[in-house]
mmCIF file of C-alpha atoms in Angstrom:
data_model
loop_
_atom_site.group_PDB
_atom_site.id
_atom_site.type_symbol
_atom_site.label_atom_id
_atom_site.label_comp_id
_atom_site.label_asym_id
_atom_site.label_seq_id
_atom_site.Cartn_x
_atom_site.Cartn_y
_atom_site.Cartn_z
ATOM 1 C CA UNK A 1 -61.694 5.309 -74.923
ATOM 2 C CA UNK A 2 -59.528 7.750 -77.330
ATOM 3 C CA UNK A 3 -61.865 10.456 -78.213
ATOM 4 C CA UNK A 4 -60.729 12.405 -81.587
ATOM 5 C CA UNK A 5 -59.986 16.442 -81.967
ATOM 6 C CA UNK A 6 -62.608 17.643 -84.265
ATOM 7 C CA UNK A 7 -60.522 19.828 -86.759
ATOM 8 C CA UNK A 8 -60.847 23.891 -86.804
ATOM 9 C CA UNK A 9 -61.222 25.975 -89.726
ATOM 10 C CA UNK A 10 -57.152 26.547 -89.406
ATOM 11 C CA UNK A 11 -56.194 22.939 -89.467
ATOM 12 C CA UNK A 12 -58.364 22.661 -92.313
ATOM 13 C CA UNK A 13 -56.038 25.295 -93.899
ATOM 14 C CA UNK A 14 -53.318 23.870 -93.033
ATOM 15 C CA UNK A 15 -54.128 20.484 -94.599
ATOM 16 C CA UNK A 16 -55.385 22.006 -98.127
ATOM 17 C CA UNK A 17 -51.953 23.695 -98.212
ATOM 18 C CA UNK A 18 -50.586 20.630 -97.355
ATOM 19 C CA UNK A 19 -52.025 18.886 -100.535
ATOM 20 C CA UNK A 20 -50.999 21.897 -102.545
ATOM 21 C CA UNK A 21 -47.825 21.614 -105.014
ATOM 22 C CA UNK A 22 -43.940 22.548 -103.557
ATOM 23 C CA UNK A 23 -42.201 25.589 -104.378
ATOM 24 C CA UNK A 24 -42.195 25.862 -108.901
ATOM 25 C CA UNK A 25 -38.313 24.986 -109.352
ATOM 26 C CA UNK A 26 -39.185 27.223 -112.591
ATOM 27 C CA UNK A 27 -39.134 30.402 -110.388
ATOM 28 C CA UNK A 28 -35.631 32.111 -110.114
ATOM 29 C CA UNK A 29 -34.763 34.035 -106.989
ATOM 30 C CA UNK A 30 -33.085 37.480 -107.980
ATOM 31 C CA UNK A 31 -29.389 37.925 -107.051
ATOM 32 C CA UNK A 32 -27.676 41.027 -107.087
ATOM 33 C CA UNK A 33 -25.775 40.964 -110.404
ATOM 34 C CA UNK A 34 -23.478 43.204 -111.622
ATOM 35 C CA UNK A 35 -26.827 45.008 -113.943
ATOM 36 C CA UNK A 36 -28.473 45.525 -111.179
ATOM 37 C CA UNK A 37 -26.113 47.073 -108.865
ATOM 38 C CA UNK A 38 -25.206 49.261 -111.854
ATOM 39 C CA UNK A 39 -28.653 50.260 -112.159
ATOM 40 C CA UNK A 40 -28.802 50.710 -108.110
ATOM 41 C CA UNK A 41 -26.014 53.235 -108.169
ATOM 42 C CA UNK A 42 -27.400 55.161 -111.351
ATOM 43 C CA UNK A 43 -30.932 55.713 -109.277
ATOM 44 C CA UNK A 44 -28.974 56.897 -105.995
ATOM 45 C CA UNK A 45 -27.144 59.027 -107.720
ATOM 46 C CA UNK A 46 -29.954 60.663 -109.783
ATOM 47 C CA UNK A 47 -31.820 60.978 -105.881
ATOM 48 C CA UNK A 48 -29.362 62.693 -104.614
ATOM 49 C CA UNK A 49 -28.628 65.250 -107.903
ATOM 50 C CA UNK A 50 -32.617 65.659 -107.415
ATOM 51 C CA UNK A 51 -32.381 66.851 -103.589
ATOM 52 C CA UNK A 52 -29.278 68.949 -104.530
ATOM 53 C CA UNK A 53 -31.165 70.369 -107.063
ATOM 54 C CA UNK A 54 -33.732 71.898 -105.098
ATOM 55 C CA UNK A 55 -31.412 72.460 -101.937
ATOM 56 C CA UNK A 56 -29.578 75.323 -104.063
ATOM 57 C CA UNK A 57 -32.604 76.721 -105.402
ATOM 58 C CA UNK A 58 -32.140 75.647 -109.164
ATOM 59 C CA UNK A 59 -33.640 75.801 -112.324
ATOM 60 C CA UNK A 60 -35.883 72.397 -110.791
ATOM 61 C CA UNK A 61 -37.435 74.720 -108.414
ATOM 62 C CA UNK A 62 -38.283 77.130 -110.711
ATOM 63 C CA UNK A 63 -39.719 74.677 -112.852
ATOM 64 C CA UNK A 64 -41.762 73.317 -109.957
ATOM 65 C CA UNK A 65 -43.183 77.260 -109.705
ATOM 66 C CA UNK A 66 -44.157 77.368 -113.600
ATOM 67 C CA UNK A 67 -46.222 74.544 -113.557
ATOM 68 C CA UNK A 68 -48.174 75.677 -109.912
ATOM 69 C CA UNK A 69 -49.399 79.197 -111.499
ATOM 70 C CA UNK A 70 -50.236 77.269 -114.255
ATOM 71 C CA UNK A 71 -52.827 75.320 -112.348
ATOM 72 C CA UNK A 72 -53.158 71.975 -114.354
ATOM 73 C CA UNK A 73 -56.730 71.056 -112.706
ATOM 74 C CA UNK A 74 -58.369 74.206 -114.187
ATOM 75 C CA UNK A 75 -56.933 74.098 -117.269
ATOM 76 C CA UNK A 76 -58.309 70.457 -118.022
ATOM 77 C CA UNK A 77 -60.997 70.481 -115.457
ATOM 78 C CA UNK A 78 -62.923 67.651 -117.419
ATOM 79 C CA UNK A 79 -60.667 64.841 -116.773
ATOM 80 C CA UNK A 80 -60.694 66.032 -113.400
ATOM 81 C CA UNK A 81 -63.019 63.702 -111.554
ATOM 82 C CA UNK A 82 -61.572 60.631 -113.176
ATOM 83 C CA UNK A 83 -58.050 61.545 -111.912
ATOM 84 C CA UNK A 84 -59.525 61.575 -108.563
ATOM 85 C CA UNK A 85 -60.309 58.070 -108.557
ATOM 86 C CA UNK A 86 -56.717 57.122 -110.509
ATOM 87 C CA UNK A 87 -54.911 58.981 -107.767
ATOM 88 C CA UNK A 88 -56.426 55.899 -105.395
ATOM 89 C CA UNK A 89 -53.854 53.465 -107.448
ATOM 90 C CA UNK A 90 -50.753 54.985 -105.414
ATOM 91 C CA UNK A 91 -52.708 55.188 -101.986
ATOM 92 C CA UNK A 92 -50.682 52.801 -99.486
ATOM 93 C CA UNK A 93 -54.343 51.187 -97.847
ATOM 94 C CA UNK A 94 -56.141 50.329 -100.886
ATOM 95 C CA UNK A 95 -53.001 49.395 -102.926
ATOM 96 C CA UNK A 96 -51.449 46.603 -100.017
ATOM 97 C CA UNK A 97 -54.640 45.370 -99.958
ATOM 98 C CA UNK A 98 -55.672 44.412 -103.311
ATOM 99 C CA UNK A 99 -51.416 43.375 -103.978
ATOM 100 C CA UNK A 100 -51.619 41.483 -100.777
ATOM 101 C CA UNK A 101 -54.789 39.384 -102.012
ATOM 102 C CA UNK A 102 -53.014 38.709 -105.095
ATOM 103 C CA UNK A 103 -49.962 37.514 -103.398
ATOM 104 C CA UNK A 104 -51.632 35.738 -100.820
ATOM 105 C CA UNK A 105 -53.122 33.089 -103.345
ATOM 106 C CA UNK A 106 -50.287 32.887 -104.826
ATOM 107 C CA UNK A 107 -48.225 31.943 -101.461
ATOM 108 C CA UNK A 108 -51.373 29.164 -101.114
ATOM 109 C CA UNK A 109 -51.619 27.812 -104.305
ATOM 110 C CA UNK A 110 -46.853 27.336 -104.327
ATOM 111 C CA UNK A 111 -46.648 26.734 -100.985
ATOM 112 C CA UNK A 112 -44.660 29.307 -100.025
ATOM 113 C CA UNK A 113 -44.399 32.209 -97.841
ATOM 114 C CA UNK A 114 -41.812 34.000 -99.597
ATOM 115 C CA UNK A 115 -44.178 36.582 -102.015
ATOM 116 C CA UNK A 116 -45.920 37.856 -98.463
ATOM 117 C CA UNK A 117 -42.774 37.967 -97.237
ATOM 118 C CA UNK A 118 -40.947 40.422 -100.096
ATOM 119 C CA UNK A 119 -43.577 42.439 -99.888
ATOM 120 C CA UNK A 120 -44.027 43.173 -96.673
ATOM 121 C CA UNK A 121 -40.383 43.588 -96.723
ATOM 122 C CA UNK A 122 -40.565 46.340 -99.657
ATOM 123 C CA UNK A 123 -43.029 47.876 -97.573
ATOM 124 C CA UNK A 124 -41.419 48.037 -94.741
ATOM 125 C CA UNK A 125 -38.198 49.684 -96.448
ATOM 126 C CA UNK A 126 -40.437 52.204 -97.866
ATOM 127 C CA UNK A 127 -41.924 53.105 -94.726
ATOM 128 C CA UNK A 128 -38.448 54.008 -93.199
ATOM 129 C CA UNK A 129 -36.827 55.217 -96.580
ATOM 130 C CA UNK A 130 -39.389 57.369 -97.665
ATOM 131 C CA UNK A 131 -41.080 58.431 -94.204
ATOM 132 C CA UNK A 132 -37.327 59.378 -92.761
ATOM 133 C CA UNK A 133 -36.882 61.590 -95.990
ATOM 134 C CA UNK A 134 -39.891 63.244 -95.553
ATOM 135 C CA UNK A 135 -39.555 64.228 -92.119
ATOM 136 C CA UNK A 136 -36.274 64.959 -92.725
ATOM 137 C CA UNK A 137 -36.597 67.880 -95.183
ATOM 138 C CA UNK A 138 -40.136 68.656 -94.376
ATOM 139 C CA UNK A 139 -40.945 70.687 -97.641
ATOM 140 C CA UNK A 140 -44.286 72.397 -97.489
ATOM 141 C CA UNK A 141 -46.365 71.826 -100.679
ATOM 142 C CA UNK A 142 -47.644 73.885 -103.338
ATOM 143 C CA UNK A 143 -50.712 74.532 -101.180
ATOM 144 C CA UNK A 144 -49.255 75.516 -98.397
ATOM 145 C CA UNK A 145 -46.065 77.256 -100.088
ATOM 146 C CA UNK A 146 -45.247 80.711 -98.191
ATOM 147 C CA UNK A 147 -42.834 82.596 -100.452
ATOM 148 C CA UNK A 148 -42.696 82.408 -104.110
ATOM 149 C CA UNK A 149 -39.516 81.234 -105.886
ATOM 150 C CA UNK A 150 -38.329 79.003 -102.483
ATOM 151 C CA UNK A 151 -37.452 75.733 -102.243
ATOM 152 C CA UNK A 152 -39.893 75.666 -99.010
ATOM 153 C CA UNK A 153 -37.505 73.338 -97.534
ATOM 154 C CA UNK A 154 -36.952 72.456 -93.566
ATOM 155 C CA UNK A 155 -40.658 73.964 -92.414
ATOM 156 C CA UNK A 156 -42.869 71.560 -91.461
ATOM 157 C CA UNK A 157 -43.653 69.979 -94.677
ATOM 158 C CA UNK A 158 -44.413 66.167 -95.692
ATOM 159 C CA UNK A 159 -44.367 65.972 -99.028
ATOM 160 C CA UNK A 160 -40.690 65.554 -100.264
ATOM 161 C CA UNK A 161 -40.454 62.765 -101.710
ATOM 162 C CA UNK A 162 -43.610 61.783 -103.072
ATOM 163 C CA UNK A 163 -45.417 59.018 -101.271
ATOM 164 C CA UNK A 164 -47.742 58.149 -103.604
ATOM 165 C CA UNK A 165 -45.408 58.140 -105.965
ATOM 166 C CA UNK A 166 -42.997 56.072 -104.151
ATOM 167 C CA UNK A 167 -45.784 53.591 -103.306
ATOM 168 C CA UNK A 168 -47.193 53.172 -107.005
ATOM 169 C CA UNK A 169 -43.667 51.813 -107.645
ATOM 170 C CA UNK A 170 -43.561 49.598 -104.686
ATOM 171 C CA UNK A 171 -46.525 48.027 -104.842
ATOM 172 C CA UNK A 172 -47.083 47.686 -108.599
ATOM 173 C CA UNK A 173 -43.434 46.530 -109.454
ATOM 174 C CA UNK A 174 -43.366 43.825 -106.377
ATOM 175 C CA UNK A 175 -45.812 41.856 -109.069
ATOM 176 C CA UNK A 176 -42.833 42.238 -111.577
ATOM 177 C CA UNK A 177 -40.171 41.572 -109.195
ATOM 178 C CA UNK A 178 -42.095 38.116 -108.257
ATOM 179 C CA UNK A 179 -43.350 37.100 -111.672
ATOM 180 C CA UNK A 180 -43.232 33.234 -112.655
ATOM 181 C CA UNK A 181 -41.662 33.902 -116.361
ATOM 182 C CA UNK A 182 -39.482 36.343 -117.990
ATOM 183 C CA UNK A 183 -42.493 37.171 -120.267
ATOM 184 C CA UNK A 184 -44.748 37.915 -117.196
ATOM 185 C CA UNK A 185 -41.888 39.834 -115.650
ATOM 186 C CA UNK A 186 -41.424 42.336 -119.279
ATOM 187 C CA UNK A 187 -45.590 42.946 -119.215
ATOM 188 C CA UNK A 188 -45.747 43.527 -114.939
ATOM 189 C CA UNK A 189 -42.711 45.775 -115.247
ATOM 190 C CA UNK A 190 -44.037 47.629 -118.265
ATOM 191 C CA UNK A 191 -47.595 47.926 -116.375
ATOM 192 C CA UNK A 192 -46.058 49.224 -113.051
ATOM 193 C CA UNK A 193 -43.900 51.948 -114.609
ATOM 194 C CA UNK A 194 -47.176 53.121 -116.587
ATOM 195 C CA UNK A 195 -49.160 53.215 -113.483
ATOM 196 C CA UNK A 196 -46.554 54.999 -111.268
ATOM 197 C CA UNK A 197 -45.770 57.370 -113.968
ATOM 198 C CA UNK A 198 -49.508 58.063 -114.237
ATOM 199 C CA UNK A 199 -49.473 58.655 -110.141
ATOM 200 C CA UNK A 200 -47.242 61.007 -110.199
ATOM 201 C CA UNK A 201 -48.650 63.145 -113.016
ATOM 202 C CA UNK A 202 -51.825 63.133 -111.288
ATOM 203 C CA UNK A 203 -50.692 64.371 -108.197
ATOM 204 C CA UNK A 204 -48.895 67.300 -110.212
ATOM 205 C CA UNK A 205 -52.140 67.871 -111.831
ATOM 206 C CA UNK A 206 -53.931 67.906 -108.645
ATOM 207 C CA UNK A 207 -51.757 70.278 -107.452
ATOM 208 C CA UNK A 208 -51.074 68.311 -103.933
ATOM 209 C CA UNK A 209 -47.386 67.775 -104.756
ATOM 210 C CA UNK A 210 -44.215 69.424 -107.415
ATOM 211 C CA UNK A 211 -42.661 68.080 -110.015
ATOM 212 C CA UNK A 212 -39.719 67.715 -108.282
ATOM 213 C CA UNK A 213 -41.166 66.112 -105.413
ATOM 214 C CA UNK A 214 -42.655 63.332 -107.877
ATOM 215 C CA UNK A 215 -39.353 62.616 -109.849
ATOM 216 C CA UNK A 216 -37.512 61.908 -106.184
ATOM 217 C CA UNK A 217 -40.602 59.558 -105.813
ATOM 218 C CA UNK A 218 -39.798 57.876 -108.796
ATOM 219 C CA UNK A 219 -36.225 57.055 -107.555
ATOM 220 C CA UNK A 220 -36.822 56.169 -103.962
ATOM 221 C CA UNK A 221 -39.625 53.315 -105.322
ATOM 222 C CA UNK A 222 -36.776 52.198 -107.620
ATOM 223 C CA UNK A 223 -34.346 52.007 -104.847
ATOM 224 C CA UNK A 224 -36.259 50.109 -103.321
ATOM 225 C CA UNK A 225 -37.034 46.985 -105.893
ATOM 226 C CA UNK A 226 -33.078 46.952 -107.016
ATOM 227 C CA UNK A 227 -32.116 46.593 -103.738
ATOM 228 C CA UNK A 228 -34.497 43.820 -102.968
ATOM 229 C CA UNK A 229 -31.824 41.043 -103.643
ATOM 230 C CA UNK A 230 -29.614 42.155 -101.017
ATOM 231 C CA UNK A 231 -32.547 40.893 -98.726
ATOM 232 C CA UNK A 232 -33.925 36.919 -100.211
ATOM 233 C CA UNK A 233 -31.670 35.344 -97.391
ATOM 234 C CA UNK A 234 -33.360 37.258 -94.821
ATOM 235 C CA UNK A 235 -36.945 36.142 -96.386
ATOM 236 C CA UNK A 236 -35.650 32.616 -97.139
ATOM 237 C CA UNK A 237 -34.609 32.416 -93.210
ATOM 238 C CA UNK A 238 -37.680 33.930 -92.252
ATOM 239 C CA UNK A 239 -39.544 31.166 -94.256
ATOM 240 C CA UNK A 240 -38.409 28.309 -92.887
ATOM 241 C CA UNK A 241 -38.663 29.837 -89.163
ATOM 242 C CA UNK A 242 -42.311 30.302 -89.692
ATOM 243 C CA UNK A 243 -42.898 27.006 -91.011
ATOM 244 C CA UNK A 244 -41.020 25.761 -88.272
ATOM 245 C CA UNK A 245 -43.461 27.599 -85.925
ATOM 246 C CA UNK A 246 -45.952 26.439 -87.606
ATOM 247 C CA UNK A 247 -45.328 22.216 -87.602
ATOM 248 C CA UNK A 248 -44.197 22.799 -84.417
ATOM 249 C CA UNK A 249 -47.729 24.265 -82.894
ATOM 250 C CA UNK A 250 -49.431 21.363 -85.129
ATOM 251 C CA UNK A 251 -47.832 18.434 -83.320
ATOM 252 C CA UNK A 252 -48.457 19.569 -80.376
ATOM 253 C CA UNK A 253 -52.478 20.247 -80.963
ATOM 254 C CA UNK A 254 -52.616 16.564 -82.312
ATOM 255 C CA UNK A 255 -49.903 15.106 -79.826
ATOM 256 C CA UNK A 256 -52.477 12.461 -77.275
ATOM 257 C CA UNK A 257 -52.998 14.285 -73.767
ATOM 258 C CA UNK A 258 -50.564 12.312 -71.127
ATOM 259 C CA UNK A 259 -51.741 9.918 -69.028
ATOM 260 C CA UNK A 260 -52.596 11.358 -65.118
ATOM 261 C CA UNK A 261 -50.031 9.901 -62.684
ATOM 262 C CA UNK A 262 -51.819 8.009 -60.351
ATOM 263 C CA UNK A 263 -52.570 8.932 -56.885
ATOM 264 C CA UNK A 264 -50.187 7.535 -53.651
ATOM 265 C CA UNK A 265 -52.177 5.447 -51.463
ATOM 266 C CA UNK A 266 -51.633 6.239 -47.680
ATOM 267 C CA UNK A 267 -52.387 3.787 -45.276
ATOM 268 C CA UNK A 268 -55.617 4.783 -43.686
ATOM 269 C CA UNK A 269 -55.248 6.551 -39.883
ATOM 270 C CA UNK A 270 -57.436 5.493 -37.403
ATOM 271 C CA UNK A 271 -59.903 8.479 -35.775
ATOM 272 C CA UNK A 272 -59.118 9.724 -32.321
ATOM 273 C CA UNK A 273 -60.318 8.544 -29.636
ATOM 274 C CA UNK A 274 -61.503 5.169 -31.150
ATOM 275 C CA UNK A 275 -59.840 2.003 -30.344
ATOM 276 C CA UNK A 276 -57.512 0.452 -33.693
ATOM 277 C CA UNK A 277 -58.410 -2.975 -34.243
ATOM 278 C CA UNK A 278 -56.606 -6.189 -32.950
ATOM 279 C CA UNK A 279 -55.142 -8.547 -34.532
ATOM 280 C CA UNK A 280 -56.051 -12.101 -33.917
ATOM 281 C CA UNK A 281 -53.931 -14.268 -31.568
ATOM 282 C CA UNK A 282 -52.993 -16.554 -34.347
ATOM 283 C CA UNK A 283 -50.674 -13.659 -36.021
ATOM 284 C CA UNK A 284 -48.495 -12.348 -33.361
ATOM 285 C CA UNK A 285 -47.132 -13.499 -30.323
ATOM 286 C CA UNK A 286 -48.995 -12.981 -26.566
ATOM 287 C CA UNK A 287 -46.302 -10.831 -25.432
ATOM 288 C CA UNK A 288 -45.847 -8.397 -28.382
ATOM 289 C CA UNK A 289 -49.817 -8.054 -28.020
ATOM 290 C CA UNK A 290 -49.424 -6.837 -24.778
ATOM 291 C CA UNK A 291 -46.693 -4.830 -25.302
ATOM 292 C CA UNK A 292 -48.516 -2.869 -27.601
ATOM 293 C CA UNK A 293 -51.475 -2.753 -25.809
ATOM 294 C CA UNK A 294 -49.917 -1.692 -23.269
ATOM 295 C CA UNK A 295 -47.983 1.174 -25.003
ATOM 296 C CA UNK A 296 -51.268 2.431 -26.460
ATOM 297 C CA UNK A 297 -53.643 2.132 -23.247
ATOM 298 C CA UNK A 298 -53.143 5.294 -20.458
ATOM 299 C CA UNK A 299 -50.913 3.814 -17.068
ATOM 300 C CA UNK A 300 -53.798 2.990 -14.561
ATOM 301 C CA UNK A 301 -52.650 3.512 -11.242
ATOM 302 C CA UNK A 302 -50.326 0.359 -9.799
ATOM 303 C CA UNK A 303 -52.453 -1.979 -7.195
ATOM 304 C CA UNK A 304 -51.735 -5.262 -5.367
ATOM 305 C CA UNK A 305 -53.081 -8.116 -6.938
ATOM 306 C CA UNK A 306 -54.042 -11.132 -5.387
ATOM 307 C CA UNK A 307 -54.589 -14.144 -7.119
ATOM 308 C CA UNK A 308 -57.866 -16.176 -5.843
ATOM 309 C CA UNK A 309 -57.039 -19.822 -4.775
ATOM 310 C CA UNK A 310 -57.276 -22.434 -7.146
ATOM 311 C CA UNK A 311 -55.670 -24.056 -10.223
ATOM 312 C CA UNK A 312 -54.421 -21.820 -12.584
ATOM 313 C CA UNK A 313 -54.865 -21.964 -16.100
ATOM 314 C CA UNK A 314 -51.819 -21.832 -18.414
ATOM 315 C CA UNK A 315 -51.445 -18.690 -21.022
ATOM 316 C CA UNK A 316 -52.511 -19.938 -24.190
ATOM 317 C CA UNK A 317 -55.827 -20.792 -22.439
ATOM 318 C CA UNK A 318 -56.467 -17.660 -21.398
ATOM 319 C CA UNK A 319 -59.235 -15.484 -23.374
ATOM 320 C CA UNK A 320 -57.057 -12.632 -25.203
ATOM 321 C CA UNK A 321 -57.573 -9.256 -23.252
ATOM 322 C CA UNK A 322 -59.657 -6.571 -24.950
ATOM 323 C CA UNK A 323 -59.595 -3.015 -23.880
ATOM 324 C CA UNK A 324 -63.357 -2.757 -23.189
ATOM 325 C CA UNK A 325 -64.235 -6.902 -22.853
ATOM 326 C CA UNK A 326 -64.178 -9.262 -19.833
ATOM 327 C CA UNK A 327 -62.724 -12.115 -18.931
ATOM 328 C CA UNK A 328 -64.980 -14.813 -19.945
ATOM 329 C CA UNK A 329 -64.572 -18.268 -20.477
ATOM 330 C CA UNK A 330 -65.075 -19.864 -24.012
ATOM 331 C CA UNK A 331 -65.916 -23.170 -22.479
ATOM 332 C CA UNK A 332 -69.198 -24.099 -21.185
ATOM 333 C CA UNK A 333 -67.603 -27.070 -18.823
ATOM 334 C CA UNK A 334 -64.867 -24.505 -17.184
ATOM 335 C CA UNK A 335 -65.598 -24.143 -13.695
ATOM 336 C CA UNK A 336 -65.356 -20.006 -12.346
ATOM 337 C CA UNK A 337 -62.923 -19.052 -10.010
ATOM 338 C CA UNK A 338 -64.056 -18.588 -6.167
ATOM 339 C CA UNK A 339 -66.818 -20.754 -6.766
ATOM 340 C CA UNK A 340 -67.321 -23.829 -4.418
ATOM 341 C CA UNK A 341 -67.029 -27.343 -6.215
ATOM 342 C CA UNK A 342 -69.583 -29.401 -5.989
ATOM 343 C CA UNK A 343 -68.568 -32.646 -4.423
ATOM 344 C CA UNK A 344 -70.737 -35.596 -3.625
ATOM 345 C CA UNK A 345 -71.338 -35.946 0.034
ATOM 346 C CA UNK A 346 -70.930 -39.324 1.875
ATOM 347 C CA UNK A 347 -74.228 -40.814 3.024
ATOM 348 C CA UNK A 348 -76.196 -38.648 0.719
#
C-alpha cells in the first residue's frame, strides 16, 4: 500500500510558481554600453574631486560651515516634524523592506529570481562601498565638530559619505534599473532622483550631516546602479544555481522511499546441551549415522563385549540406536535374547 506525502505550505509555493508565466522576453537585461561607462567615469571622477575638495580644506568646507551656523531646522522649524518622518525614506531597514516586498512579487508573479537577486547585490556593494569609505575617513559631523573651519577628517567620525543618502539612491533607483518598459524606467528614475535629492536635503536641514557629505552620497549611490551591468552574469549564474537547488531538493521529497533489503536467514542452531534431531534411516546410510553419532556423543570408556548366544539378526533389522532409547524390538513375534525357547516336550 503506497501511502501519499501530504503537501506543505512550501510545495504549495512551489507549485503556484510553477503555474506562473516564464521570464517576459519584453524585459532587456542592461549591458555596459559605451553611455554608461561614460557616465560611470564622470561620477568617479566627480567622487573623488568631492573628497579632494574637503581633504585640502576648500571653499566646500567652508560652505559646509555657512550653512551649520545657519541652522536650517530653526529657521523653518514648521516643516520640521514632517521632515522627520521623510528622513525614514533613506533609512536602510524600512527602505529594503518595503523595495524587497515589491520585488518579491514581482520575482513570483515572472518567475524569476533575478530582481531579489540585483538588489541584494546593490546592497551588498553599498554596504562595502559606502561602509569602507566611512570608516575610512571617519569625519565627525556637524554635531560633534571640534574646531571651526576643519575638515574634521580622520577622528572617529561616520558620516562621510552620506548613508542615507547613498541608500535613497540604491534602493529607489533599483525600481528604475529593473523596470519592465522604457516608459516605466523614465518615471522610476525621475521618482528616485526626487526622493534621494529630498534625503539629502533633509539631513542638511536636520543638521545630522554637511553638504558635502550629502553630494559624495549622491555619487557613491550612482556608482553603484551604473556599475550594476558589470554584475547580470554573476546574478544570471546565481539564478540558475538556486533553481537547481531547488528541483533538486523537490525530487528528492517526492522520490518513493526504497524498498528494505530483506533479512539473511541463518539456519537455526540447536541449544546446548539438547540432543539435535535424527534423521530417519530412510535418508542416510547406517554407517554415516553412526559416524556422526558417534562424533557428537562423549567417548564412554572401552569394555569387552560379549555377544549372548543365539542367532543374530542382520543390520537392517536392527532398531536404529538413539542416544537416550533402548533396544527394543518392533515385532511382537521376535523372540528376546537369553530367553529359553519354548519347545514341546515328548510325552507331554
Amino acid at each position: 500500500m503506497r501511502t501519499e506525502l501530504k503537501p506543505t505550505r512550501l510545495d504549495r509555493v512551489f507549485s503556484r510558481l510553477d503555474r506562473e508565466p516564464e521570464r517576459p522576453t519584453h524585459i532587456d537585461v542592461p549591458v555596459m554600453t559605451r553611455h554608461r561607462v561614460v557616465l560611470f567615469t564622470s561620477t568617479l571622477a566627480f567622487y573623488v574631486a568631492i573628497v579632494w575638495a574637503v581633504v585640502i580644506t576648500s571653499w566646500l568646507v567652508r560652505l559646509d560651515w555657512q550653512i551649520m551656523f545657519f541652522r536650517p531646522y530653526q529657521q523653518w522649524q514648521q516643516i520640521h516634524a514632517f521632515l522627520d518622518y521623510y528622513v525614514v525614506l533613506g533609512q536602510r531597514g524600512p527602505t529594503a523592506v518595503m523595495v524587497a516586498a515589491w520585488l518579491g512579487w514581482r520575482s513570483w508573479r515572472q518567475h524569476t529570481l533575478r530582481p531579489m537577486l540585483a538588489l541584494g547585490v546593490s546592497l551588498l556593494l553599498l554596504n562595502i562601498t559606502v561602509g569602507a569609505a566611512k570608516l575610512g575617513m571617519g569625519r565627525l559631523g556637524p554635531h560633534y565638530a571640534t574646531e571651526i573651519g576643519s575638515n574634521e577628517m580622520w577622528l572617529g567620525g561616520d558620516i562621510f559619505p552620506s548613508g542615507h543618502t547613498a541608500n535613497a539612491v540604491v534602493t529607489w533607483g533599483i525600481l528604475a534599473y529593473l523596470a519592465s518598459t522604457p516608459r516605466a524606467r523614465r518615471w522610476l528614475s525621475a521618482l528616485s532622483a526626487v526622493i534621494s535629492l529630498g534625503v539629502g536635503l533633509t539631513t542638511v536641514y536636520l543638521g545630522t550631516h554637511w553638504l558635502s557629505d550629502v553630494l559624495l552620497g549622491w555619487a557613491a549611490g550612482l556608482l553603484i546602479m551604473l556599475a550594476l551591468p558589470w554584475f547580470e552574469p554573476l546574478i544570471a549564474r546565481a539564478e540558475v544555481w538556486l533553481f537547481s537547488l531547488r528541483d533538486a531538493w523537490r525530487d528528492r521529497r517526492t522520490a518513493p522511499a526504497p524498498a528494505p533489503a530483506p533479512a539473511p536467514v541463518s539456519a537455526p542452531t540447536p541449544a546446548m546441551g539438547t540432543a539435535a534431531p535424527l534423521r530417519a534411516p530412510a535418508e542416510e546410510p547406517a554407517s554415516a549415522r553412526e559416524t556422526g553419532i558417534a562424533a557428537r556423543a562423549p567417548h564412554p570408556p572401552i569394555v569387552p563385549l560379549h555377544l549372548a548366544p543365539g542367532p543374530h539378526l542382520t543390520r537392517s533389522e536392527r532398531t536404529p540406536m538413539t542416544p537416550l532409547g533402548t533396544r527394543r524390538s518392533p515385532h511382537a513375534d521376535r523372540v528376546a535374547r537369553n530367553a529359553t525357547s519354548a519347545r514341546p516336550v515328548a510325552g507331554s
